PDB file of C-alpha atoms in Angstrom:
ATOM      1  CA  MET A   1      70.772 104.528 153.966  1.00 53.00           C
ATOM      2  CA  ASN A   2      68.744 103.092 151.189  1.00 57.00           C
ATOM      3  CA  ASN A   3      65.746 105.362 152.294  1.00 68.00           C
ATOM      4  CA  ARG A   4      67.908 108.510 151.892  1.00 72.00           C
ATOM      5  CA  LEU A   5      69.413 107.662 148.544  1.00 69.00           C
ATOM      6  CA  PRO A   6      66.507 109.087 146.444  1.00 73.00           C
ATOM      7  CA  TYR A   7      66.790 112.377 148.439  1.00 66.00           C
ATOM      8  CA  ILE A   8      70.426 112.575 147.921  1.00 71.00           C
ATOM      9  CA  LEU A   9      70.021 112.007 144.179  1.00 70.00           C
ATOM     10  CA  ILE A  10      67.207 114.581 144.032  1.00 74.00           C
ATOM     11  CA  GLY A  11      69.532 116.973 145.905  1.00 74.00           C
ATOM     12  CA  LEU A  12      72.486 116.396 143.648  1.00 73.00           C
ATOM     13  CA  ALA A  13      70.231 116.852 140.519  1.00 74.00           C
ATOM     14  CA  LEU A  14      69.074 120.273 142.019  1.00 69.00           C
ATOM     15  CA  VAL A  15      72.606 121.264 142.586  1.00 67.00           C
ATOM     16  CA  LEU A  16      73.523 120.361 139.163  1.00 71.00           C
ATOM     17  CA  MET A  17      70.600 122.188 137.579  1.00 71.00           C
ATOM     18  CA  ALA A  18      71.517 125.166 139.723  1.00 67.00           C
ATOM     19  CA  VAL A  19      74.976 125.167 138.599  1.00 68.00           C
ATOM     20  CA  TYR A  20      74.010 124.494 134.905  1.00 65.00           C
ATOM     21  CA  SER A  21      71.557 127.373 134.959  1.00 70.00           C
ATOM     22  CA  SER A  22      74.097 129.768 136.507  1.00 74.00           C
ATOM     23  CA  VAL A  23      76.760 129.201 133.798  1.00 78.00           C
ATOM     24  CA  PHE A  24      76.645 130.701 130.327  1.00 79.00           C
ATOM     25  CA  ILE A  25      79.213 130.828 127.532  1.00 82.00           C
ATOM     26  CA  VAL A  26      79.993 133.813 125.087  1.00 86.00           C
ATOM     27  CA  ASN A  27      81.732 132.903 121.882  1.00 87.00           C
ATOM     28  CA  GLN A  28      83.855 135.262 119.717  1.00 85.00           C
ATOM     29  CA  ARG A  29      80.818 136.175 117.558  1.00 87.00           C
ATOM     30  CA  GLN A  30      78.514 137.172 120.304  1.00 87.00           C
ATOM     31  CA  GLN A  31      77.855 139.594 122.983  1.00 89.00           C
ATOM     32  CA  ALA A  32      75.834 138.656 126.113  1.00 88.00           C
ATOM     33  CA  ILE A  33      73.319 140.851 127.922  1.00 86.00           C
ATOM     34  CA  VAL A  34      72.550 139.697 131.471  1.00 86.00           C
ATOM     35  CA  VAL A  35      69.035 140.903 132.505  1.00 84.00           C
ATOM     36  CA  ARG A  36      67.913 140.598 136.154  1.00 80.00           C
ATOM     37  CA  PHE A  37      64.207 141.220 136.941  1.00 78.00           C
ATOM     38  CA  GLY A  38      63.750 143.189 133.652  1.00 76.00           C
ATOM     39  CA  GLN A  39      66.814 145.454 134.144  1.00 82.00           C
ATOM     40  CA  ILE A  40      70.239 145.177 132.420  1.00 82.00           C
ATOM     41  CA  LYS A  41      72.674 143.864 135.013  1.00 84.00           C
ATOM     42  CA  ASP A  42      75.718 143.373 132.775  1.00 84.00           C
ATOM     43  CA  VAL A  43      77.030 143.141 129.268  1.00 86.00           C
ATOM     44  CA  LYS A  44      79.634 140.614 128.297  1.00 85.00           C
ATOM     45  CA  THR A  45      81.551 141.523 125.143  1.00 84.00           C
ATOM     46  CA  GLU A  46      84.586 139.189 125.482  1.00 85.00           C
ATOM     47  CA  PRO A  47      84.364 135.498 124.788  1.00 84.00           C
ATOM     48  CA  GLY A  48      84.574 133.101 127.848  1.00 83.00           C
ATOM     49  CA  LEU A  49      82.707 131.332 130.628  1.00 84.00           C
ATOM     50  CA  TYR A  50      80.596 133.500 132.773  1.00 80.00           C
ATOM     51  CA  PHE A  51      78.269 133.021 135.774  1.00 76.00           C
ATOM     52  CA  LYS A  52      74.813 134.423 136.714  1.00 78.00           C
ATOM     53  CA  LEU A  53      72.049 133.805 139.216  1.00 73.00           C
ATOM     54  CA  PRO A  54      70.269 130.441 138.430  1.00 73.00           C
ATOM     55  CA  PHE A  55      66.641 129.807 137.660  1.00 64.00           C
ATOM     56  CA  ALA A  56      65.875 132.240 134.900  1.00 57.00           C
ATOM     57  CA  PHE A  57      62.291 131.009 134.905  1.00 57.00           C
ATOM     58  CA  MET A  58      61.910 132.838 138.154  1.00 60.00           C
ATOM     59  CA  ASP A  59      62.827 136.045 136.311  1.00 59.00           C
ATOM     60  CA  ALA A  60      66.207 136.081 137.864  1.00 69.00           C
ATOM     61  CA  ASP A  61      69.238 136.484 135.579  1.00 76.00           C
ATOM     62  CA  ARG A  62      68.471 135.839 131.896  1.00 82.00           C
ATOM     63  CA  VAL A  63      70.993 136.060 129.188  1.00 83.00           C
ATOM     64  CA  GLN A  64      70.243 137.638 125.694  1.00 84.00           C
ATOM     65  CA  TYR A  65      72.786 137.155 122.962  1.00 87.00           C
ATOM     66  CA  VAL A  66      73.322 139.640 120.202  1.00 90.00           C
ATOM     67  CA  GLU A  67      75.690 139.459 117.233  1.00 89.00           C
ATOM     68  CA  LYS A  68      79.171 141.004 117.516  1.00 88.00           C
ATOM     69  CA  GLN A  69      80.329 140.627 113.862  1.00 90.00           C
ATOM     70  CA  ALA A  70      79.348 142.938 111.012  1.00 91.00           C
ATOM     71  CA  LEU A  71      75.658 142.767 109.890  1.00 92.00           C
ATOM     72  CA  ARG A  72      73.974 143.775 106.711  1.00 92.00           C
ATOM     73  CA  PHE A  73      70.529 144.590 105.433  1.00 90.00           C
ATOM     74  CA  ASP A  74      69.367 145.461 101.885  1.00 91.00           C
ATOM     75  CA  LEU A  75      66.953 148.046 100.416  1.00 88.00           C
ATOM     76  CA  ASP A  76      65.732 147.072  97.083  1.00 86.00           C
ATOM     77  CA  ASN A  77      63.952 148.708  94.052  1.00 83.00           C
ATOM     78  CA  ILE A  78      63.771 152.249  95.525  1.00 85.00           C
ATOM     79  CA  ARG A  79      62.473 154.667  92.966  1.00 85.00           C
ATOM     80  CA  VAL A  80      64.297 157.952  93.361  1.00 85.00           C
ATOM     81  CA  GLN A  81      64.000 161.190  91.447  1.00 82.00           C
ATOM     82  CA  VAL A  82      66.922 163.349  90.549  1.00 82.00           C
ATOM     83  CA  SER A  83      66.909 167.127  90.147  1.00 80.00           C
ATOM     84  CA  GLY A  84      66.187 167.035  86.469  1.00 75.00           C
ATOM     85  CA  GLY A  85      62.886 165.222  87.001  1.00 77.00           C
ATOM     86  CA  LYS A  86      63.928 161.754  85.797  1.00 78.00           C
ATOM     87  CA  PHE A  87      63.790 158.604  87.937  1.00 81.00           C
ATOM     88  CA  TYR A  88      66.242 155.929  88.905  1.00 81.00           C
ATOM     89  CA  GLU A  89      65.627 152.452  90.441  1.00 84.00           C
ATOM     90  CA  VAL A  90      68.292 152.039  93.217  1.00 86.00           C
ATOM     91  CA  ASP A  91      69.139 148.949  95.320  1.00 89.00           C
ATOM     92  CA  ALA A  92      71.422 149.741  98.359  1.00 90.00           C
ATOM     93  CA  PHE A  93      72.741 147.935 101.339  1.00 91.00           C
ATOM     94  CA  VAL A  94      74.113 148.908 104.705  1.00 92.00           C
ATOM     95  CA  VAL A  95      76.814 147.152 106.690  1.00 93.00           C
ATOM     96  CA  TYR A  96      76.566 147.930 110.546  1.00 93.00           C
ATOM     97  CA  ARG A  97      77.777 146.567 113.764  1.00 93.00           C
ATOM     98  CA  ILE A  98      76.214 146.500 117.296  1.00 91.00           C
ATOM     99  CA  ASP A  99      78.732 148.559 119.256  1.00 90.00           C
ATOM    100  CA  ASP A 100      76.524 149.376 122.359  1.00 90.00           C
ATOM    101  CA  ALA A 101      74.606 146.275 123.265  1.00 90.00           C
ATOM    102  CA  ARG A 102      73.192 147.993 126.348  1.00 90.00           C
ATOM    103  CA  ARG A 103      71.616 150.782 124.325  1.00 91.00           C
ATOM    104  CA  PHE A 104      70.435 148.347 121.631  1.00 91.00           C
ATOM    105  CA  ARG A 105      68.617 146.292 124.347  1.00 90.00           C
ATOM    106  CA  GLU A 106      67.094 149.507 125.890  1.00 89.00           C
ATOM    107  CA  THR A 107      65.786 150.954 122.552  1.00 90.00           C
ATOM    108  CA  VAL A 108      64.733 147.888 120.534  1.00 90.00           C
ATOM    109  CA  SER A 109      64.829 145.256 123.165  1.00 87.00           C
ATOM    110  CA  GLY A 110      67.742 143.675 121.339  1.00 86.00           C
ATOM    111  CA  ASP A 111      65.445 143.005 118.173  1.00 89.00           C
ATOM    112  CA  ARG A 112      67.528 143.121 114.869  1.00 89.00           C
ATOM    113  CA  GLU A 113      64.357 143.437 112.790  1.00 91.00           C
ATOM    114  CA  SER A 114      63.077 146.360 114.656  1.00 92.00           C
ATOM    115  CA  ALA A 115      66.443 148.203 114.415  1.00 92.00           C
ATOM    116  CA  GLU A 116      66.719 147.445 110.680  1.00 91.00           C
ATOM    117  CA  SER A 117      63.220 148.648 110.140  1.00 92.00           C
ATOM    118  CA  ARG A 118      64.092 152.019 111.567  1.00 92.00           C
ATOM    119  CA  LEU A 119      67.270 152.223 109.555  1.00 91.00           C
ATOM    120  CA  ARG A 120      65.614 151.093 106.395  1.00 91.00           C
ATOM    121  CA  THR A 121      63.036 153.954 106.631  1.00 91.00           C
ATOM    122  CA  ARG A 122      65.885 156.425 107.287  1.00 92.00           C
ATOM    123  CA  LEU A 123      67.943 155.008 104.428  1.00 91.00           C
ATOM    124  CA  ASP A 124      65.022 155.341 102.039  1.00 91.00           C
ATOM    125  CA  ALA A 125      64.531 159.064 102.908  1.00 91.00           C
ATOM    126  CA  SER A 126      68.288 159.705 102.758  1.00 91.00           C
ATOM    127  CA  LEU A 127      68.669 158.190  99.408  1.00 89.00           C
ATOM    128  CA  ARG A 128      65.800 160.264  97.999  1.00 89.00           C
ATOM    129  CA  ARG A 129      67.274 163.466  99.447  1.00 90.00           C
ATOM    130  CA  VAL A 130      70.849 162.846  98.147  1.00 88.00           C
ATOM    131  CA  TYR A 131      69.626 161.801  94.675  1.00 86.00           C
ATOM    132  CA  GLY A 132      67.179 164.692  94.494  1.00 86.00           C
ATOM    133  CA  LEU A 133      69.907 167.244  95.006  1.00 86.00           C
ATOM    134  CA  ARG A 134      71.888 166.022  92.012  1.00 83.00           C
ATOM    135  CA  GLY A 135      71.615 165.817  88.220  1.00 77.00           C
ATOM    136  CA  PHE A 136      70.975 162.810  86.033  1.00 70.00           C
ATOM    137  CA  GLU A 137      74.744 161.934  85.358  1.00 75.00           C
ATOM    138  CA  SER A 138      75.950 162.303  88.961  1.00 76.00           C
ATOM    139  CA  ALA A 139      74.869 158.821  90.237  1.00 70.00           C
ATOM    140  CA  LEU A 140      76.899 157.212  87.350  1.00 72.00           C
ATOM    141  CA  SER A 141      79.956 159.393  87.819  1.00 76.00           C
ATOM    142  CA  GLU A 142      82.702 159.526  90.381  1.00 79.00           C
ATOM    143  CA  GLU A 143      80.450 161.699  92.493  1.00 82.00           C
ATOM    144  CA  ARG A 144      78.679 158.387  93.534  1.00 81.00           C
ATOM    145  CA  ALA A 145      81.173 157.811  96.345  1.00 84.00           C
ATOM    146  CA  SER A 146      80.629 161.160  97.883  1.00 87.00           C
ATOM    147  CA  MET A 147      76.870 160.672  97.703  1.00 87.00           C
ATOM    148  CA  MET A 148      77.280 157.334  99.645  1.00 88.00           C
ATOM    149  CA  ARG A 149      79.416 159.121 102.273  1.00 90.00           C
ATOM    150  CA  GLU A 150      76.586 161.669 102.600  1.00 91.00           C
ATOM    151  CA  VAL A 151      73.908 158.922 103.121  1.00 91.00           C
ATOM    152  CA  ARG A 152      76.187 157.341 105.774  1.00 92.00           C
ATOM    153  CA  ALA A 153      76.444 160.541 107.612  1.00 92.00           C
ATOM    154  CA  ASP A 154      72.635 160.899 107.492  1.00 91.00           C
ATOM    155  CA  LEU A 155      72.324 157.379 109.081  1.00 91.00           C
ATOM    156  CA  LYS A 156      74.959 157.802 111.692  1.00 91.00           C
ATOM    157  CA  GLY A 157      72.904 159.722 114.269  1.00 90.00           C
ATOM    158  CA  ASP A 158      69.869 157.312 114.115  1.00 90.00           C
ATOM    159  CA  ALA A 159      72.213 154.326 114.238  1.00 92.00           C
ATOM    160  CA  GLU A 160      74.068 155.532 117.342  1.00 91.00           C
ATOM    161  CA  SER A 161      70.720 156.180 119.090  1.00 91.00           C
ATOM    162  CA  LEU A 162      70.115 152.452 118.575  1.00 91.00           C
ATOM    163  CA  GLY A 163      73.575 151.362 119.712  1.00 91.00           C
ATOM    164  CA  LEU A 164      74.692 150.628 116.172  1.00 92.00           C
ATOM    165  CA  ASN A 165      77.684 151.856 114.123  1.00 93.00           C
ATOM    166  CA  ILE A 166      77.317 152.268 110.391  1.00 92.00           C
ATOM    167  CA  GLU A 167      80.420 150.877 108.772  1.00 91.00           C
ATOM    168  CA  ASP A 168      79.663 151.252 105.102  1.00 90.00           C
ATOM    169  CA  VAL A 169      76.642 152.209 102.716  1.00 90.00           C
ATOM    170  CA  ARG A 170      76.810 151.029  99.159  1.00 89.00           C
ATOM    171  CA  ILE A 171      74.644 151.160  95.990  1.00 85.00           C
ATOM    172  CA  ARG A 172      74.444 147.814  94.273  1.00 84.00           C
ATOM    173  CA  ARG A 173      72.432 148.924  91.337  1.00 83.00           C
ATOM    174  CA  THR A 174      71.366 152.181  89.733  1.00 80.00           C
ATOM    175  CA  ASP A 175      69.204 151.684  86.630  1.00 78.00           C
ATOM    176  CA  LEU A 176      67.126 154.017  84.671  1.00 74.00           C
ATOM    177  CA  THR A 177      63.314 153.326  84.778  1.00 71.00           C
ATOM    178  CA  GLN A 178      61.809 151.798  81.682  1.00 68.00           C
ATOM    179  CA  GLU A 179      60.387 154.985  80.234  1.00 68.00           C
ATOM    180  CA  VAL A 180      63.559 156.990  81.041  1.00 65.00           C
ATOM    181  CA  SER A 181      65.664 154.238  79.594  1.00 64.00           C
ATOM    182  CA  GLN A 182      63.801 154.388  76.263  1.00 69.00           C
ATOM    183  CA  GLN A 183      64.066 158.086  76.137  1.00 70.00           C
ATOM    184  CA  THR A 184      67.707 158.000  76.963  1.00 71.00           C
ATOM    185  CA  PHE A 185      68.250 155.367  74.269  1.00 73.00           C
ATOM    186  CA  GLU A 186      66.522 157.468  71.641  1.00 78.00           C
ATOM    187  CA  ARG A 187      68.491 160.538  72.577  1.00 80.00           C
ATOM    188  CA  MET A 188      71.725 158.686  72.473  1.00 84.00           C
ATOM    189  CA  LYS A 189      70.694 157.193  69.117  1.00 85.00           C
ATOM    190  CA  ALA A 190      69.942 160.588  67.636  1.00 87.00           C
ATOM    191  CA  GLU A 191      73.313 161.974  68.966  1.00 88.00           C
ATOM    192  CA  ARG A 192      75.245 159.089  67.438  1.00 90.00           C
ATOM    193  CA  LEU A 193      73.405 159.477  64.154  1.00 89.00           C
ATOM    194  CA  ALA A 194      74.147 163.228  64.106  1.00 89.00           C
ATOM    195  CA  GLU A 195      77.724 162.444  64.943  1.00 90.00           C
ATOM    196  CA  ALA A 196      77.929 159.812  62.137  1.00 91.00           C
ATOM    197  CA  GLU A 197      76.417 162.324  59.659  1.00 90.00           C
ATOM    198  CA  LEU A 198      79.056 164.955  60.801  1.00 90.00           C
ATOM    199  CA  ILE A 199      81.873 162.573  60.380  1.00 92.00           C
ATOM    200  CA  ARG A 200      80.518 161.363  56.893  1.00 91.00           C
ATOM    201  CA  ALA A 201      80.245 165.067  55.810  1.00 91.00           C
ATOM    202  CA  ARG A 202      83.782 165.800  56.805  1.00 91.00           C
ATOM    203  CA  GLY A 203      84.913 162.669  55.090  1.00 91.00           C
ATOM    204  CA  ASN A 204      83.187 163.655  51.951  1.00 90.00           C
ATOM    205  CA  GLU A 205      84.618 167.159  52.140  1.00 90.00           C
ATOM    206  CA  LYS A 206      88.142 165.836  52.614  1.00 91.00           C
ATOM    207  CA  GLY A 207      87.548 163.270  49.776  1.00 90.00           C
ATOM    208  CA  GLN A 208      86.459 166.014  47.349  1.00 91.00           C
ATOM    209  CA  THR A 209      89.380 168.156  48.391  1.00 90.00           C
ATOM    210  CA  ARG A 210      91.810 165.369  47.747  1.00 91.00           C
ATOM    211  CA  ARG A 211      90.165 164.464  44.506  1.00 90.00           C
ATOM    212  CA  ALA A 212      90.372 168.008  43.333  1.00 90.00           C
ATOM    213  CA  VAL A 213      93.984 168.211  44.222  1.00 90.00           C
ATOM    214  CA  ALA A 214      94.664 164.904  42.490  1.00 91.00           C
ATOM    215  CA  ASP A 215      92.795 166.146  39.333  1.00 89.00           C
ATOM    216  CA  ARG A 216      94.747 169.285  39.355  1.00 90.00           C
ATOM    217  CA  GLN A 217      98.025 167.426  39.711  1.00 90.00           C
ATOM    218  CA  VAL A 218      97.016 165.022  36.903  1.00 91.00           C
ATOM    219  CA  VAL A 219      96.396 168.088  34.651  1.00 90.00           C
ATOM    220  CA  GLU A 220      99.679 169.640  35.583  1.00 90.00           C
ATOM    221  CA  PHE A 221     101.502 166.356  35.048  1.00 91.00           C
ATOM    222  CA  VAL A 222      99.935 165.916  31.613  1.00 91.00           C
ATOM    223  CA  ALA A 223     100.579 169.428  30.558  1.00 91.00           C
ATOM    224  CA  GLU A 224     104.254 169.088  31.749  1.00 90.00           C
ATOM    225  CA  ALA A 225     104.548 165.782  29.949  1.00 91.00           C
ATOM    226  CA  GLN A 226     103.066 167.291  26.650  1.00 90.00           C
ATOM    227  CA  ARG A 227     105.344 170.321  27.048  1.00 90.00           C
ATOM    228  CA  ASP A 228     108.340 168.092  27.389  1.00 89.00           C
ATOM    229  CA  SER A 229     107.355 165.799  24.624  1.00 91.00           C
ATOM    230  CA  GLU A 230     106.845 168.819  22.340  1.00 90.00           C
ATOM    231  CA  ILE A 231     110.239 170.148  23.290  1.00 91.00           C
ATOM    232  CA  LEU A 232     111.747 166.753  22.616  1.00 90.00           C
ATOM    233  CA  ARG A 233     109.854 166.405  19.373  1.00 89.00           C
ATOM    234  CA  GLY A 234     111.168 169.830  18.246  1.00 89.00           C
ATOM    235  CA  GLN A 235     114.648 168.883  19.140  1.00 90.00           C
ATOM    236  CA  GLY A 236     114.207 165.619  17.292  1.00 89.00           C
ATOM    237  CA  GLU A 237     112.942 167.471  14.234  1.00 87.00           C
ATOM    238  CA  ALA A 238     115.716 169.982  14.475  1.00 88.00           C
ATOM    239  CA  ASP A 239     118.308 167.127  14.819  1.00 87.00           C
ATOM    240  CA  ARG A 240     116.687 165.260  11.871  1.00 82.00           C
ATOM    241  CA  THR A 241     116.693 168.421   9.739  1.00 83.00           C
ATOM    242  CA  ALA A 242     120.272 169.051  10.584  1.00 84.00           C
ATOM    243  CA  VAL A 243     121.150 165.349   9.699  1.00 81.00           C
ATOM    244  CA  PHE A 244     119.376 165.706   6.356  1.00 75.00           C
ATOM    245  CA  ALA A 245     121.088 169.095   5.675  1.00 80.00           C
ATOM    246  CA  ASP A 246     124.477 167.637   6.433  1.00 79.00           C
ATOM    247  CA  ALA A 247     123.791 164.555   4.276  1.00 73.00           C
ATOM    248  CA  PHE A 248     122.628 166.813   1.411  1.00 73.00           C
ATOM    249  CA  ALA A 249     125.715 168.911   1.822  1.00 77.00           C
ATOM    250  CA  ARG A 250     128.045 165.944   1.726  1.00 76.00           C
ATOM    251  CA  ASP A 251     126.425 164.081  -1.276  1.00 72.00           C
ATOM    252  CA  PRO A 252     123.487 165.808  -2.920  1.00 74.00           C
ATOM    253  CA  LYS A 253     122.928 163.002  -5.493  1.00 71.00           C
ATOM    254  CA  PHE A 254     122.857 160.236  -2.846  1.00 73.00           C
ATOM    255  CA  PHE A 255     120.523 162.269  -0.649  1.00 73.00           C
ATOM    256  CA  GLU A 256     118.135 162.768  -3.620  1.00 74.00           C
ATOM    257  CA  PHE A 257     118.387 159.076  -4.407  1.00 73.00           C
ATOM    258  CA  TYR A 258     117.537 158.168  -0.689  1.00 74.00           C
ATOM    259  CA  ARG A 259     114.666 160.598  -0.650  1.00 74.00           C
ATOM    260  CA  SER A 260     113.253 159.080  -3.823  1.00 74.00           C
ATOM    261  CA  MET A 261     113.533 155.599  -2.479  1.00 75.00           C
ATOM    262  CA  ALA A 262     111.678 156.510   0.626  1.00 75.00           C
ATOM    263  CA  ALA A 263     109.016 158.264  -1.524  1.00 73.00           C
ATOM    264  CA  TYR A 264     108.624 155.011  -3.556  1.00 69.00           C
ATOM    265  CA  GLY A 265     108.396 152.906  -0.378  1.00 71.00           C
ATOM    266  CA  SER A 266     105.667 155.275   0.987  1.00 71.00           C
ATOM    267  CA  ALA A 267     103.709 155.461  -2.289  1.00 69.00           C
ATOM    268  CA  ILE A 268     103.537 151.778  -3.075  1.00 68.00           C
ATOM    269  CA  ALA A 269     103.525 150.375   0.352  1.00 67.00           C
ATOM    270  CA  SER A 270      99.870 149.425   0.208  1.00 68.00           C
ATOM    271  CA  PRO A 271      98.795 146.860  -2.438  1.00 71.00           C
ATOM    272  CA  ASP A 272      95.663 148.900  -3.080  1.00 71.00           C
ATOM    273  CA  THR A 273      97.631 152.030  -4.149  1.00 68.00           C
ATOM    274  CA  THR A 274      96.990 153.155  -7.770  1.00 71.00           C
ATOM    275  CA  LEU A 275      99.233 155.785  -9.437  1.00 66.00           C
ATOM    276  CA  VAL A 276      98.266 157.479 -12.604  1.00 69.00           C
ATOM    277  CA  LEU A 277     101.476 159.210 -13.824  1.00 64.00           C
ATOM    278  CA  SER A 278     103.334 159.705 -17.045  1.00 66.00           C
ATOM    279  CA  PRO A 279     106.352 157.385 -17.477  1.00 64.00           C
ATOM    280  CA  ASP A 280     108.373 160.391 -18.109  1.00 66.00           C
ATOM    281  CA  SER A 281     107.395 161.896 -14.716  1.00 65.00           C
ATOM    282  CA  GLU A 282     110.123 163.278 -12.501  1.00 67.00           C
ATOM    283  CA  PHE A 283     108.864 160.806  -9.920  1.00 65.00           C
ATOM    284  CA  PHE A 284     110.139 157.764 -11.875  1.00 64.00           C
ATOM    285  CA  ARG A 285     113.432 159.108 -12.895  1.00 65.00           C
ATOM    286  CA  TYR A 286     115.429 156.569 -10.784  1.00 64.00           C
ATOM    287  CA  PHE A 287     113.440 153.637 -12.243  1.00 62.00           C
ATOM    288  CA  ASN A 288     115.226 154.232 -15.645  1.00 61.00           C
ATOM    289  CA  ASN A 289     118.515 155.566 -14.488  1.00 62.00           C
ATOM    290  CA  SER A 290     120.315 155.001 -11.151  1.00 57.00           C
ATOM    291  CA  ASP A 291     121.945 158.397 -11.668  1.00 58.00           C
ATOM    292  CA  GLY A 292     118.630 160.035 -11.797  1.00 53.00           C
ATOM    293  CA  ALA A 293     119.327 161.693 -15.096  1.00 55.00           C
ATOM    294  CA  VAL A 294     116.434 162.408 -17.248  1.00 52.00           C
ATOM    295  CA  ALA A 295     116.533 160.513 -20.536  1.00 51.00           C
ATOM    296  CA  PRO A 296     116.425 162.623 -23.693  1.00 53.00           C
ATOM    297  CA  ALA A 297     113.106 162.716 -25.442  1.00 49.00           C
ATOM    298  CA  THR A 298     112.864 160.384 -28.410  1.00 47.00           C
ATOM    299  CA  THR A 299     112.288 162.040 -31.852  1.00 45.00           C
ATOM    300  CA  GLN A 300     110.150 160.477 -34.525  1.00 47.00           C
ATOM    301  CA  PRO A 301     111.946 160.351 -38.064  1.00 47.00           C
ATOM    302  CA  ALA A 302     110.184 162.489 -40.577  1.00 43.00           C
ATOM    303  CA  THR A 303     108.355 160.946 -43.367  1.00 44.00           C
ATOM    304  CA  GLY A 304     107.986 162.392 -46.732  1.00 41.00           C
ATOM    305  CA  ASN A 305     105.132 162.949 -48.845  1.00 37.00           C
TER     306      ASN A 305
END
């Protein structure tokens, strides 16, 4: 019994090795391709525990795993020319999924790098074609979405031949090249300066128009005010004359006395006023007599010889 124990252990180990090598597990993020003697025997797309022929080192059943979830690759710094002759620098990316693992194995031996290299070449050509058919502003407008759908359609045939499905194509960056960017900046600067000059000219024109209207209104207001003041002054003079006339009619002597007093006040209001008049002048008649009567001339007595 003791002599057979090593053989039993060796046999048990071989059985365990055979069982272990004949079992493989597929998780939810994977697909498994079972290859037997270089030919695809089966493809497992659902997660679970599966069996195969043991001893893969004898080129029996070998399992190759490929991704089941969405994958992505990027294409950076692509210089594309638009229809007007100007250039953009474009960064894009593609989201894809391995839908047909069997075809993916048959075409590129299940190698993602080989498949992405083929798609990257096709994406580069498609981006150049799509951008080349459009003008300078299209890539920066709402037309960009339709451009991406067109690129996706271009990639679809090549992707299907590799067992892939293109789920999305997006542009991450679209920038002007340095020389085009400087030209665009200068053009936009000139346009803004011209627009500013136009706005300034329109503002000056409106300002001059409003100033002219204001000046005309000032002249009209002043003329109306002067007219009204002259009318009021005339009416005041008329009322004054009427008052004087009424006062004169009621008491001529008092009126003459009032006028004389006003004349005295006006004549001697300033201390520098000098009057050279005869004392018998009509101007001083109220100085000697409150009635204003002129005093009779004094006669000198005759002297005899």
